[in-house]
Amino acid sequence: MDGSLITFGHWLQNREFALAIAGSDWAYPFVQAIHFTGLSLWVGTNLAVDFNLLGFGKKSSEPLQLSKLLLIWNWIGFGIAVTGGLLLFSVSAETYLTNIAFLTKLGLLIPLGLVCHIVIQRNAPAWEKLSEVPMLAKVAGFADLLLWLSVATAAVLIPYVG
């Protein structure tokens, strides 16, 4: 790990707000609950679209229509998750920056963004015009599901690996 990142982590975790969260009996669990609430909204809306692409569930709406309906909730969830995540990160930034599970989690979020927002969002209008969901859409939905499972697995492993 680059020394300047470790220095940044050390600096961040010694900011007043990070020390306040770390030193409080209630603040850390509260911030964690905020992060998990945001994740539930963000991941849940993505999974709803992925399952729709794969043909699971009630077909009351097409993938593009569902994606449009959930878009605002997706971005609200993203904002809440990122805010909570940054606050949690700030408490032990130096440790997180050397944790392979945390780095894996972050490394997987970039492909998730690419799969979800580039492939699915850009192609959904064309897919909706077809009589059936094309194989590319199903592959994108399945890849997104696998990536989310991988992110969740990495997140769960953070406390157990160094």
mmCIF file of N, CA and C in Angstrom, residues 8-22 28 31 83-96 102:
data_model
loop_
_atom_site.group_PDB
_atom_site.id
_atom_site.type_symbol
_atom_site.label_atom_id
_atom_site.label_comp_id
_atom_site.label_asym_id
_atom_site.label_seq_id
_atom_site.Cartn_x
_atom_site.Cartn_y
_atom_site.Cartn_z
ATOM 1 N N PHE A 8 -2.712 9.487 4.731
ATOM 2 C CA PHE A 8 -4.054 10.076 4.629
ATOM 3 C C PHE A 8 -5.005 9.379 5.598
ATOM 4 N N GLY A 9 -4.959 8.045 5.645
ATOM 5 C CA GLY A 9 -5.818 7.298 6.564
ATOM 6 C C GLY A 9 -5.581 7.691 8.007
ATOM 7 N N HIS A 10 -4.324 7.820 8.372
ATOM 8 C CA HIS A 10 -3.972 8.233 9.736
ATOM 9 C C HIS A 10 -4.525 9.633 10.027
ATOM 10 N N TRP A 11 -4.353 10.531 9.069
ATOM 11 C CA TRP A 11 -4.865 11.895 9.228
ATOM 12 C C TRP A 11 -6.389 11.887 9.380
ATOM 13 N N LEU A 12 -7.071 11.129 8.512
ATOM 14 C CA LEU A 12 -8.538 11.110 8.519
ATOM 15 C C LEU A 12 -9.090 10.561 9.828
ATOM 16 N N GLN A 13 -8.549 9.470 10.299
ATOM 17 C CA GLN A 13 -9.098 8.854 11.509
ATOM 18 C C GLN A 13 -8.803 9.661 12.771
ATOM 19 N N ASN A 14 -7.967 10.676 12.650
ATOM 20 C CA ASN A 14 -7.686 11.552 13.786
ATOM 21 C C ASN A 14 -8.408 12.897 13.681
ATOM 22 N N ARG A 15 -9.336 13.021 12.722
ATOM 23 C CA ARG A 15 -10.170 14.220 12.646
ATOM 24 C C ARG A 15 -11.199 14.160 13.776
ATOM 25 N N GLU A 16 -11.661 15.319 14.187
ATOM 26 C CA GLU A 16 -12.574 15.423 15.324
ATOM 27 C C GLU A 16 -13.842 14.590 15.134
ATOM 28 N N PHE A 17 -14.440 14.640 13.949
ATOM 29 C CA PHE A 17 -15.682 13.899 13.720
ATOM 30 C C PHE A 17 -15.459 12.387 13.794
ATOM 31 N N ALA A 18 -14.308 11.898 13.283
ATOM 32 C CA ALA A 18 -14.002 10.464 13.335
ATOM 33 C C ALA A 18 -13.761 10.019 14.770
ATOM 34 N N LEU A 19 -13.054 10.820 15.524
ATOM 35 C CA LEU A 19 -12.813 10.499 16.929
ATOM 36 C C LEU A 19 -14.115 10.533 17.732
ATOM 37 N N ALA A 20 -15.014 11.443 17.387
ATOM 38 C CA ALA A 20 -16.309 11.516 18.078
ATOM 39 C C ALA A 20 -17.132 10.257 17.814
ATOM 40 N N ILE A 21 -17.134 9.793 16.571
ATOM 41 C CA ILE A 21 -17.872 8.567 16.243
ATOM 42 C C ILE A 21 -17.247 7.380 16.959
ATOM 43 N N ALA A 22 -15.936 7.275 16.909
ATOM 44 C CA ALA A 22 -15.228 6.149 17.538
ATOM 45 C C ALA A 22 -15.374 6.156 19.051
ATOM 46 N N TYR A 28 -21.348 5.109 16.538
ATOM 47 C CA TYR A 28 -20.911 4.114 15.548
ATOM 48 C C TYR A 28 -22.064 3.197 15.120
ATOM 49 N N VAL A 31 -24.384 5.238 12.835
ATOM 50 C CA VAL A 31 -23.820 5.437 11.488
ATOM 51 C C VAL A 31 -23.858 4.127 10.714
ATOM 52 N N THR A 83 -22.409 8.054 2.222
ATOM 53 C CA THR A 83 -22.211 8.924 3.389
ATOM 54 C C THR A 83 -21.900 8.102 4.632
ATOM 55 N N GLY A 84 -22.731 7.099 4.893
ATOM 56 C CA GLY A 84 -22.492 6.234 6.051
ATOM 57 C C GLY A 84 -21.180 5.487 5.931
ATOM 58 N N GLY A 85 -20.874 4.993 4.738
ATOM 59 C CA GLY A 85 -19.635 4.254 4.514
ATOM 60 C C GLY A 85 -18.401 5.109 4.745
ATOM 61 N N LEU A 86 -18.437 6.341 4.267
ATOM 62 C CA LEU A 86 -17.297 7.241 4.482
ATOM 63 C C LEU A 86 -17.099 7.553 5.960
ATOM 64 N N LEU A 87 -18.210 7.718 6.674
ATOM 65 C CA LEU A 87 -18.097 7.976 8.115
ATOM 66 C C LEU A 87 -17.537 6.753 8.842
ATOM 67 N N LEU A 88 -17.992 5.564 8.487
ATOM 68 C CA LEU A 88 -17.455 4.339 9.090
ATOM 69 C C LEU A 88 -15.983 4.166 8.749
ATOM 70 N N PHE A 89 -15.637 4.424 7.498
ATOM 71 C CA PHE A 89 -14.257 4.333 7.045
ATOM 72 C C PHE A 89 -13.355 5.276 7.842
ATOM 73 N N SER A 90 -13.857 6.475 8.102
ATOM 74 C CA SER A 90 -13.037 7.486 8.769
ATOM 75 C C SER A 90 -12.611 7.079 10.174
ATOM 76 N N VAL A 91 -13.372 6.217 10.811
ATOM 77 C CA VAL A 91 -13.058 5.808 12.176
ATOM 78 C C VAL A 91 -11.768 4.989 12.240
ATOM 79 N N SER A 92 -11.542 4.140 11.218
ATOM 80 C CA SER A 92 -10.353 3.274 11.191
ATOM 81 C C SER A 92 -9.728 3.251 9.805
ATOM 82 N N ALA A 93 -9.606 4.411 9.204
ATOM 83 C CA ALA A 93 -9.159 4.500 7.811
ATOM 84 C C ALA A 93 -7.823 3.820 7.572
ATOM 85 N N GLU A 94 -6.897 4.014 8.465
ATOM 86 C CA GLU A 94 -5.564 3.437 8.292
ATOM 87 C C GLU A 94 -5.637 1.908 8.248
ATOM 88 N N THR A 95 -6.468 1.331 9.092
ATOM 89 C CA THR A 95 -6.642 -0.125 9.122
ATOM 90 C C THR A 95 -7.352 -0.616 7.868
ATOM 91 N N TYR A 96 -8.403 0.085 7.471
ATOM 92 C CA TYR A 96 -9.147 -0.321 6.270
ATOM 93 C C TYR A 96 -8.273 -0.301 5.017
ATOM 94 N N PHE A 102 -11.559 -5.275 2.531
ATOM 95 C CA PHE A 102 -12.072 -3.933 2.255
ATOM 96 C C PHE A 102 -11.650 -3.473 0.865
#
